[in-house]
Coordinates of C-alpha atoms and ligand atoms in Angstrom, one line a residue:
X58 CA -43.4 27.5 -7.3
X59 CA -41.6 26.3 -4.2
X60 CA -40.3 22.7 -4.1
X61 CA -42.0 20.5 -1.5
X62 CA -39.7 19.4 1.3
X63 CA -39.9 15.7 0.2
X64 CA -38.3 16.3 -3.2
X65 CA -35.0 14.4 -3.4
X66 CA -31.8 16.5 -3.5
X67 CA -30.2 16.8 -6.9
X68 CA -27.3 14.3 -7.0
X69 CA -23.8 15.6 -7.5
X70 CA -22.2 15.0 -10.9
X71 CA -18.6 15.4 -11.9
X72 CA -19.5 17.4 -14.9
X73 CA -21.2 20.1 -12.8
X74 CA -18.1 20.3 -10.5
X75 CA -15.8 20.6 -13.5
X76 CA -18.0 23.5 -14.8
X77 CA -18.1 25.1 -11.4
X78 CA -14.3 25.2 -11.2
X79 CA -14.0 26.2 -14.8
X80 CA -16.2 29.2 -14.0
X81 CA -14.0 30.1 -11.0
X82 CA -16.5 28.8 -8.4
X83 CA -15.4 27.6 -4.9
X84 CA -16.1 24.0 -3.9
X85 CA -17.7 23.0 -0.7
X86 CA -16.0 20.2 1.4
X87 CA -18.8 17.8 0.3
X88 CA -18.0 18.5 -3.4
X89 CA -14.3 17.9 -2.9
X90 CA -15.1 14.7 -1.0
X91 CA -17.3 13.5 -3.8
X92 CA -14.6 14.1 -6.4
X93 CA -11.8 12.4 -4.5
X94 CA -13.8 9.5 -3.3
X95 CA -15.4 9.0 -6.7
X96 CA -12.1 9.1 -8.6
X97 CA -10.4 6.8 -6.1
X98 CA -13.2 4.2 -6.4
X99 CA -13.1 4.4 -10.2
X100 CA -16.6 5.9 -10.6
X101 CA -15.1 9.1 -12.0
X102 CA -13.0 8.4 -15.1
X103 CA -9.6 9.8 -15.9
X104 CA -10.9 12.2 -18.5
X105 CA -13.3 14.0 -16.1
X106 CA -10.6 14.1 -13.4
X107 CA -8.1 15.5 -15.9
X108 CA -10.6 18.2 -16.9
X109 CA -11.2 19.1 -13.2
X110 CA -7.4 19.1 -12.5
X111 CA -6.9 21.5 -15.4
X112 CA -9.7 23.8 -14.2
X113 CA -8.3 23.8 -10.7
X114 CA -4.8 24.5 -12.1
X115 CA -6.1 27.4 -14.1
X116 CA -8.5 28.9 -11.5
X117 CA -6.6 28.0 -8.4
X118 CA -7.9 26.5 -5.1
X119 CA -8.7 28.6 -2.0
X120 CA -7.1 27.7 1.4
X121 CA -10.3 26.1 2.5
X122 CA -10.4 24.0 -0.7
X123 CA -6.8 23.0 -0.3
X124 CA -7.5 21.9 3.3
X125 CA -10.6 19.9 2.2
X126 CA -8.6 18.3 -0.6
X127 CA -5.8 17.3 1.7
X128 CA -8.2 15.7 4.2
X129 CA -10.2 13.9 1.5
X130 CA -7.0 12.5 0.0
X131 CA -5.7 11.5 3.4
X132 CA -8.9 9.7 4.3
X133 CA -9.0 7.9 0.9
X134 CA -7.0 5.2 2.7
X135 CA -5.7 4.2 6.1
X136 CA -3.9 6.4 8.5
X137 CA -1.1 4.2 9.8
X138 CA -0.6 3.9 13.6
X139 CA 3.0 3.3 14.6
X140 CA 2.6 4.4 18.2
X141 CA 4.0 1.0 19.4
X142 CA 7.4 2.0 18.1
X143 CA 9.8 3.0 20.8
X144 CA 11.1 6.3 19.3
X145 CA 9.7 9.2 17.3
X146 CA 8.7 8.8 13.7
X147 CA 10.0 11.5 11.4
X148 CA 10.0 12.1 7.7
X149 CA 11.1 14.6 5.1
X150 CA 9.5 15.5 1.7
X151 CA 10.8 17.6 -1.1
X152 CA 8.6 19.5 -3.6
X153 CA 10.9 18.2 -6.3
X154 CA 13.8 19.2 -8.4
X155 CA 16.7 18.0 -10.6
X156 CA 19.3 15.7 -9.0
X157 CA 17.4 15.9 -5.7
X158 CA 18.2 12.6 -4.0
X159 CA 18.5 13.6 -0.4
X160 CA 15.8 11.1 0.7
X161 CA 18.1 8.2 -0.1
X162 CA 20.8 9.8 2.1
X163 CA 19.0 11.2 5.1
X164 CA 16.6 8.2 5.7
X165 CA 19.6 5.9 6.5
X166 CA 21.3 8.7 8.5
X167 CA 18.2 9.4 10.6
X168 CA 17.4 5.7 11.1
X169 CA 21.0 5.0 12.1
X170 CA 20.6 7.8 14.6
X171 CA 17.7 5.9 16.4
X172 CA 14.6 7.5 14.9
X173 CA 12.0 5.8 12.7
X174 CA 11.6 6.9 9.1
X175 CA 8.4 5.6 7.5
X176 CA 8.7 7.2 4.1
X177 CA 6.0 7.2 1.4
X178 CA 7.3 8.8 -1.8
X179 CA 6.3 9.4 -5.4
X180 CA 7.5 8.7 -8.9
X181 CA 8.8 11.2 -11.3
X182 CA 6.5 14.2 -11.6
X183 CA 6.6 16.7 -14.4
X184 CA 10.2 17.5 -15.1
X185 CA 11.4 16.2 -11.7
X186 CA 12.7 12.8 -10.7
X187 CA 10.9 10.6 -8.1
X188 CA 12.4 8.6 -5.2
X189 CA 10.4 5.4 -6.2
X190 CA 11.8 5.4 -9.7
X191 CA 15.4 5.9 -8.4
X192 CA 14.9 3.0 -5.9
X193 CA 13.6 0.7 -8.6
X194 CA 16.9 1.1 -10.4
X195 CA 18.3 -1.2 -7.7
X196 CA 17.7 -4.7 -9.0
X197 CA 14.9 -6.4 -7.1
X198 CA 14.0 -3.4 -4.9
X199 CA 10.3 -3.5 -4.0
X200 CA 8.6 -0.2 -3.4
X201 CA 5.1 -1.8 -3.4
X202 CA 5.2 -3.4 0.1
X203 CA 1.9 -4.3 1.8
X204 CA 1.1 -2.4 5.0
X205 CA 2.2 -5.4 7.0
X206 CA 5.6 -5.6 5.3
X207 CA 6.1 -1.8 5.5
X208 CA 5.6 -2.2 9.3
X209 CA 8.0 -5.2 9.5
X210 CA 10.8 -3.5 7.6
X211 CA 10.4 -0.3 9.6
X212 CA 10.5 -2.2 12.9
X213 CA 13.5 -4.2 11.8
X214 CA 15.8 -1.5 10.4
X215 CA 14.2 1.9 11.3
X216 CA 13.4 2.9 7.8
X217 CA 11.2 1.8 5.0
X218 CA 10.6 3.4 1.6
X219 CA 7.4 2.7 -0.3
X220 CA 5.0 4.3 -2.7
X221 CA 1.3 5.2 -2.2
X222 CA -0.7 2.0 -2.1
X223 CA -4.3 0.8 -2.3
X224 CA -4.2 1.0 1.5
X225 CA -2.3 4.2 2.1
X226 CA -3.0 7.4 0.2
X227 CA -4.6 5.7 -2.8
X228 CA -6.1 9.0 -4.0
X229 CA -2.6 10.5 -4.3
X230 CA -1.4 7.4 -6.2
X231 CA -4.0 7.9 -8.9
X232 CA -4.1 11.7 -9.0
X233 CA -0.3 12.0 -9.0
X234 CA 0.1 9.7 -12.0
X235 CA -2.6 11.7 -13.8
X236 CA -1.1 15.1 -13.0
X237 CA 2.3 13.9 -14.3
X238 CA 0.9 13.5 -17.8
X239 CA -1.7 16.3 -18.0
X240 CA 0.5 19.3 -17.1
X241 CA -1.3 20.0 -13.9
X242 CA 1.5 19.8 -11.4
X243 CA 2.4 23.3 -10.5
X244 CA -0.5 24.4 -8.3
X245 CA -0.2 25.2 -4.6
X246 CA -3.4 23.4 -3.5
X247 CA -2.7 20.3 -5.6
X248 CA 0.9 20.1 -4.4
X249 CA -0.2 20.6 -0.7
X250 CA -2.9 17.9 -1.0
X251 CA -0.5 15.4 -2.7
X252 CA 2.4 15.9 -0.3
X253 CA 0.5 16.3 3.0
X254 CA -2.0 13.5 2.4
X255 CA 0.6 10.9 2.0
X256 CA 2.8 12.3 4.8
X257 CA 0.0 12.6 7.3
X258 CA -1.1 9.0 6.5
X259 CA 2.4 7.7 7.6
X260 CA 1.8 8.0 11.3
X261 CA 4.6 10.4 11.8
X262 CA 5.3 12.8 14.7
X263 CA 7.2 15.3 12.7
X264 CA 8.0 16.3 9.2
X265 CA 10.7 18.4 7.5
X266 CA 9.7 19.9 4.1
X267 CA 12.3 20.8 1.5
X268 CA 10.5 23.4 -0.6
X269 CA 12.5 24.1 -3.8
X270 CA 12.6 27.4 -5.5
X271 CA 14.2 28.5 -8.8
X272 CA 14.4 27.5 -12.4
X273 CA 14.3 23.8 -11.7
X274 CA 11.5 23.9 -9.2
X275 CA 7.7 23.9 -9.7
X276 CA 7.7 27.2 -7.9
X277 CA 10.1 29.5 -9.8
X278 CA 9.6 32.5 -7.6
X279 CA 10.7 32.6 -3.9
X280 CA 7.5 34.2 -2.8
X281 CA 5.4 31.4 -4.3
X282 CA 7.6 28.8 -2.6
X283 CA 7.1 30.6 0.6
X284 CA 3.3 30.6 0.2
X285 CA 3.5 26.8 -0.5
X286 CA 5.7 26.2 2.5
X287 CA 3.3 28.2 4.8
X288 CA 0.3 26.3 3.5
X289 CA 1.9 22.9 4.1
X290 CA 3.4 23.9 7.5
X291 CA -0.1 25.2 8.6
X292 CA -1.8 22.1 7.3
X293 CA 0.6 19.9 9.3
X294 CA 0.3 22.0 12.4
X295 CA -3.5 21.8 12.3
X296 CA -3.2 18.0 12.2
X297 CA -1.0 18.0 15.3
X298 CA 2.4 17.4 13.7
X299 CA 5.6 19.3 14.2
X300 CA 6.6 20.7 10.8
X301 CA 9.3 22.9 9.5
X302 CA 10.0 23.9 5.9
X303 CA 13.3 24.9 4.4
X304 CA 13.2 27.0 1.2
X305 CA 16.2 25.7 -0.8
X306 CA 17.8 26.6 -4.1
X307 CA 16.9 24.8 -7.3
X308 CA 18.4 27.2 -9.8
X309 CA 20.9 24.4 -10.7
X310 CA 20.9 20.7 -10.2
X311 CA 21.7 19.3 -6.7
X312 CA 24.9 17.3 -6.8
X313 CA 26.7 16.1 -9.9
X314 CA 24.2 13.6 -11.3
X315 CA 20.6 13.5 -12.4
X316 CA 18.9 10.2 -13.5
X317 CA 17.9 7.1 -11.5
X318 CA 20.7 4.6 -11.0
X319 CA 23.2 7.4 -11.0
X320 CA 21.4 9.1 -8.2
X321 CA 21.5 5.9 -6.1
X322 CA 25.3 5.8 -6.9
X323 CA 25.8 9.4 -5.8
X324 CA 23.8 8.8 -2.6
X325 CA 26.1 5.9 -1.7
X326 CA 29.0 8.2 -2.4
X327 CA 27.7 10.7 0.2
X328 CA 27.0 7.8 2.7
X329 CA 30.6 6.8 2.1
X330 CA 31.8 10.3 3.1
X331 CA 32.4 11.5 -0.4
X332 CA 30.1 13.1 -3.0
X333 CA 29.3 16.7 -4.0
X334 CA 29.5 19.3 -1.4
X335 CA 26.1 20.9 -1.9
X336 CA 24.4 17.5 -1.8
X337 CA 26.2 16.5 1.4
X338 CA 25.5 19.9 3.0
X339 CA 21.7 19.8 2.3
X340 CA 21.4 16.1 3.4
X341 CA 23.1 16.9 6.7
X342 CA 21.0 20.0 7.2
X343 CA 17.7 18.2 6.6
X344 CA 18.9 15.3 8.8
X345 CA 19.7 17.7 11.6
X346 CA 16.2 19.2 11.4
X347 CA 14.8 15.7 11.6
X348 CA 16.9 14.9 14.7
X349 CA 15.7 18.2 16.3
X350 CA 12.0 17.8 15.6
X351 CA 12.2 14.1 16.5
X352 CA 13.8 15.2 19.9
X353 CA 16.9 13.1 19.3
X354 CA 19.2 16.1 19.7
X355 CA 18.5 19.3 21.7
X356 CA 20.0 21.6 19.1
X357 CA 20.4 21.8 15.4
X358 CA 24.2 21.9 15.7
X359 CA 24.2 18.6 17.7
X360 CA 21.9 17.2 15.0
X361 CA 24.5 18.2 12.3
X362 CA 27.3 16.6 14.3
X363 CA 25.3 13.4 14.8
X364 CA 24.6 13.2 11.1
X365 CA 28.3 13.7 10.2
X366 CA 29.4 11.1 12.7
X367 CA 26.9 8.5 11.4
X368 CA 28.4 9.0 7.9
X369 CA 32.0 8.8 9.2
X370 CA 31.4 5.6 11.2
X371 CA 29.7 3.9 8.1
X372 CA 26.6 3.3 10.2
X373 CA 24.3 5.2 7.8
X374 CA 25.7 3.3 4.8
X375 CA 25.1 0.0 6.6
X376 CA 21.6 1.1 7.4
X377 CA 21.0 1.7 3.6
X378 CA 22.4 -1.8 2.8
X379 CA 20.0 -3.4 5.4
X380 CA 17.0 -1.5 4.0
X381 CA 17.8 -2.6 0.4
X382 CA 18.1 -6.2 1.5
X383 CA 14.8 -6.1 3.5
X384 CA 13.0 -4.7 0.6
X385 CA 14.1 -7.4 -1.7
X386 CA 16.9 -5.5 -3.5
X387 CA 20.4 -6.5 -4.4
X388 CA 22.3 -4.9 -1.5
X389 CA 25.6 -5.7 -3.1
X390 CA 25.1 -2.4 -5.1
X391 CA 26.2 -0.5 -2.0
X392 CA 29.8 -2.0 -2.2
X393 CA 29.7 -2.7 -5.9
X394 CA 27.8 0.2 -7.6
X395 CA 28.8 -1.2 -11.0
X396 CA 25.9 -3.6 -10.5
X397 CA 23.5 -0.7 -11.0
X398 CA 22.1 -0.2 -14.6
X399 CA 24.4 1.9 -16.8
X400 CA 23.8 3.5 -20.1
X401 CA 25.7 2.2 -23.1
X402 CA 26.4 5.4 -24.9
X403 CA 27.6 8.9 -24.0
X404 CA 28.1 12.3 -25.6
X405 CA 29.1 15.7 -24.3
X406 CA 27.6 19.2 -24.3
X407 CA 30.4 21.6 -24.6
X408 CA 30.7 25.3 -23.9
X409 CA 30.4 27.5 -27.0
X410 CA 32.6 30.2 -25.4
X411 CA 35.0 31.0 -22.6
X412 CA 33.7 32.8 -19.5
X413 CA 31.6 31.8 -16.5
X414 CA 28.6 29.7 -15.9
X415 CA 26.1 32.4 -15.0
X416 CA 22.8 30.5 -14.8
X417 CA 21.0 27.3 -15.9
X418 CA 17.6 26.6 -17.3
X419 CA 17.4 23.9 -14.8
X420 CA 13.9 22.6 -15.6
X421 CA 15.1 21.7 -19.1
X422 CA 17.6 19.3 -17.7
X423 CA 14.7 17.3 -16.4
X424 CA 12.8 17.6 -19.6
X425 CA 15.8 16.4 -21.6
X426 CA 16.2 13.4 -19.2
X427 CA 12.6 12.5 -19.8
X428 CA 13.1 12.8 -23.6
X429 CA 16.0 10.3 -23.3
X430 CA 13.6 7.8 -21.7
X431 CA 14.0 8.8 -18.1
X432 CA 10.4 10.1 -17.7
X433 CA 6.8 9.3 -18.7
X434 CA 4.7 10.8 -21.4
X435 CA 1.7 8.5 -20.7
X436 CA 0.8 7.0 -17.3
X437 CA 1.6 3.4 -18.4
X438 CA 5.0 4.2 -19.9
X439 CA 8.0 2.4 -18.5
X440 CA 11.2 4.3 -18.0
X441 CA 14.9 3.8 -18.7
X442 CA 16.7 3.7 -15.3
X443 CA 20.2 4.1 -16.8
X444 CA 19.9 7.4 -18.7
X445 CA 21.7 10.2 -16.9
X446 CA 23.1 13.7 -17.0
X447 CA 26.5 14.4 -15.4
X448 CA 27.1 18.0 -14.6
X449 CA 30.7 19.3 -14.6
X450 CA 30.2 23.0 -13.7
X451 CA 28.4 24.9 -11.0
X452 CA 27.1 28.5 -11.2
X453 CA 30.1 30.8 -10.8
X454 CA 32.6 28.3 -12.2
X455 CA 35.1 29.5 -14.9
X456 CA 34.6 27.7 -18.2
X457 CA 37.0 27.4 -21.3
X458 CA 35.6 27.4 -24.8
X459 CA 34.9 23.8 -25.8
X460 CA 35.0 22.5 -22.3
X461 CA 32.5 19.9 -21.3
X462 CA 29.5 21.3 -19.4
X463 CA 27.3 18.2 -19.3
X464 CA 27.9 14.5 -20.2
X465 CA 24.8 12.7 -21.5
X466 CA 24.5 9.0 -20.8
X467 CA 21.9 7.4 -23.0
X468 CA 20.8 4.2 -24.7
X469 CA 18.5 5.1 -27.5
X470 CA 20.1 7.0 -30.4
X471 CA 16.8 8.1 -31.8
X472 CA 16.0 10.0 -28.7
X473 CA 19.3 11.9 -28.5
X474 CA 18.9 14.8 -31.0
X475 CA 15.8 16.4 -29.4
X476 CA 17.4 16.1 -25.9
X477 CA 20.7 17.5 -27.2
X478 CA 19.0 20.5 -28.7
X479 CA 17.4 21.3 -25.4
X480 CA 20.6 20.7 -23.4
X481 CA 22.6 23.0 -25.7
X482 CA 20.4 25.9 -24.3
X483 CA 20.5 25.0 -20.7
X484 CA 23.8 26.7 -19.6
X485 CA 24.2 30.4 -19.9
X486 CA 27.8 31.4 -20.3
X487 CA 28.7 35.1 -19.5
X488 CA 31.9 37.0 -19.9
X489 CA 31.7 38.2 -16.2
X490 CA 31.1 36.0 -13.2
X491 CA 27.5 36.1 -11.9
X492 CA 26.7 38.9 -9.4
X493 CA 25.4 36.4 -6.9
X494 CA 26.0 32.6 -6.3
X495 CA 22.6 31.1 -5.2
X496 CA 22.6 30.3 -1.5
X497 CA 21.6 26.6 -0.9
X498 CA 19.3 27.1 2.1
X499 CA 17.5 30.4 1.7
X500 CA 14.9 30.5 4.5
X501 CA 13.1 28.4 7.1
X502 CA 9.4 28.5 7.7
X503 CA 8.4 27.3 11.2
X504 CA 5.0 26.7 12.5
X505 CA 3.1 29.6 13.9
X506 CA 1.4 29.0 17.3
Ligands
URA820 N1 5.8 16.0 -4.6 C1 4.6 15.3 -4.4 O1 4.5 14.3 -3.7 N2 3.5 15.9 -4.9 C2 3.5 17.0 -5.6 O2 2.5 17.4 -6.1 C3 4.8 17.7 -5.8 C4 5.9 17.1 -5.3

């Protein structure tokens, strides 16, 4: 029997969409809108969203689904308009890694160079650290600015660093926190939706993406990182933004430190013209791309030189100090980093043999840090900003038997044993040097016309 035309349509239900994705179905744009809007409003509970996220993680999202997800997440809140600002607005986002603190370095460099950097970041995700958690290790620093304060700080000092809010990218704020504790992070469509929704909401003209690849990244294989980069660059281009993605190495931690307060400390080191060579190199490279896309310099080389000079003159460091003050933080940390939280205890992970550091299980560094209290197991967990890992060797370095590979900075004795067991397996020591030292910047993906 045919239904008469005046029969009401069957209402959408979250359970049916979970089943559809579980059974490998492809969602329509309306279905994705229903899920994202319903979850953001609070009509769809965490347990149903968690089930859908896991189904999406297992079955994957098509390109069309990823695009619909990004747009639904973007329009869950406001899209900020900064067109009144007198220079280009540019930002950078990383897909996440261990010791990846370049945002804290390049935002002041680029703002000191005359562009605006309205940066919306995230907290720790999976095994990776988050910019917001690092910033909150600075006493008083407020990452929860209202939209009006975000605008005020940005206008006053050229940069502002905040998290997703109830007004901007609220869907990502909720879904991000849920993915962190439901093992549903490493999925191309979910990562694209999360990153691009908050970046497109920022009112920027251009975006530089740092897509990590290797044992400490969400995408372990270079070809997967490239697919993710292409998806995000294409999404940005369709929304009228200039976007470039650099595929960069995450087979070992970036810089010498991983943690929260220690990463602020290490960023200040680079802004003072010191710090680890790899961290400095990548920060300058990403800044140079921001200068180029933001039309501040006509070439990448000039962008690099400008970034170097803003560090050498102390202008980038001064910009960071201004931003901390304007966001309520104790800006004395820039000149007196001892004011940052420090762990009370330390122990060392030593090399069992003489030889060379051949490779690292980089993801496990992040897991160990979380076990020490530096990450969340449940959404509502608070974190210890002082726990840290200090890396003494890089891939290819010669190592003596008994030499320290990693120093562990911790506060809670009861958390140490499990982390230590994991850390003991993180560094592979071989008798011969590794055939190849991983190249820091592996590839660039630019927009296709
Ligand atoms: N960074 C984000 O903001 N979201 C992700 O899903 C991964 C990295």
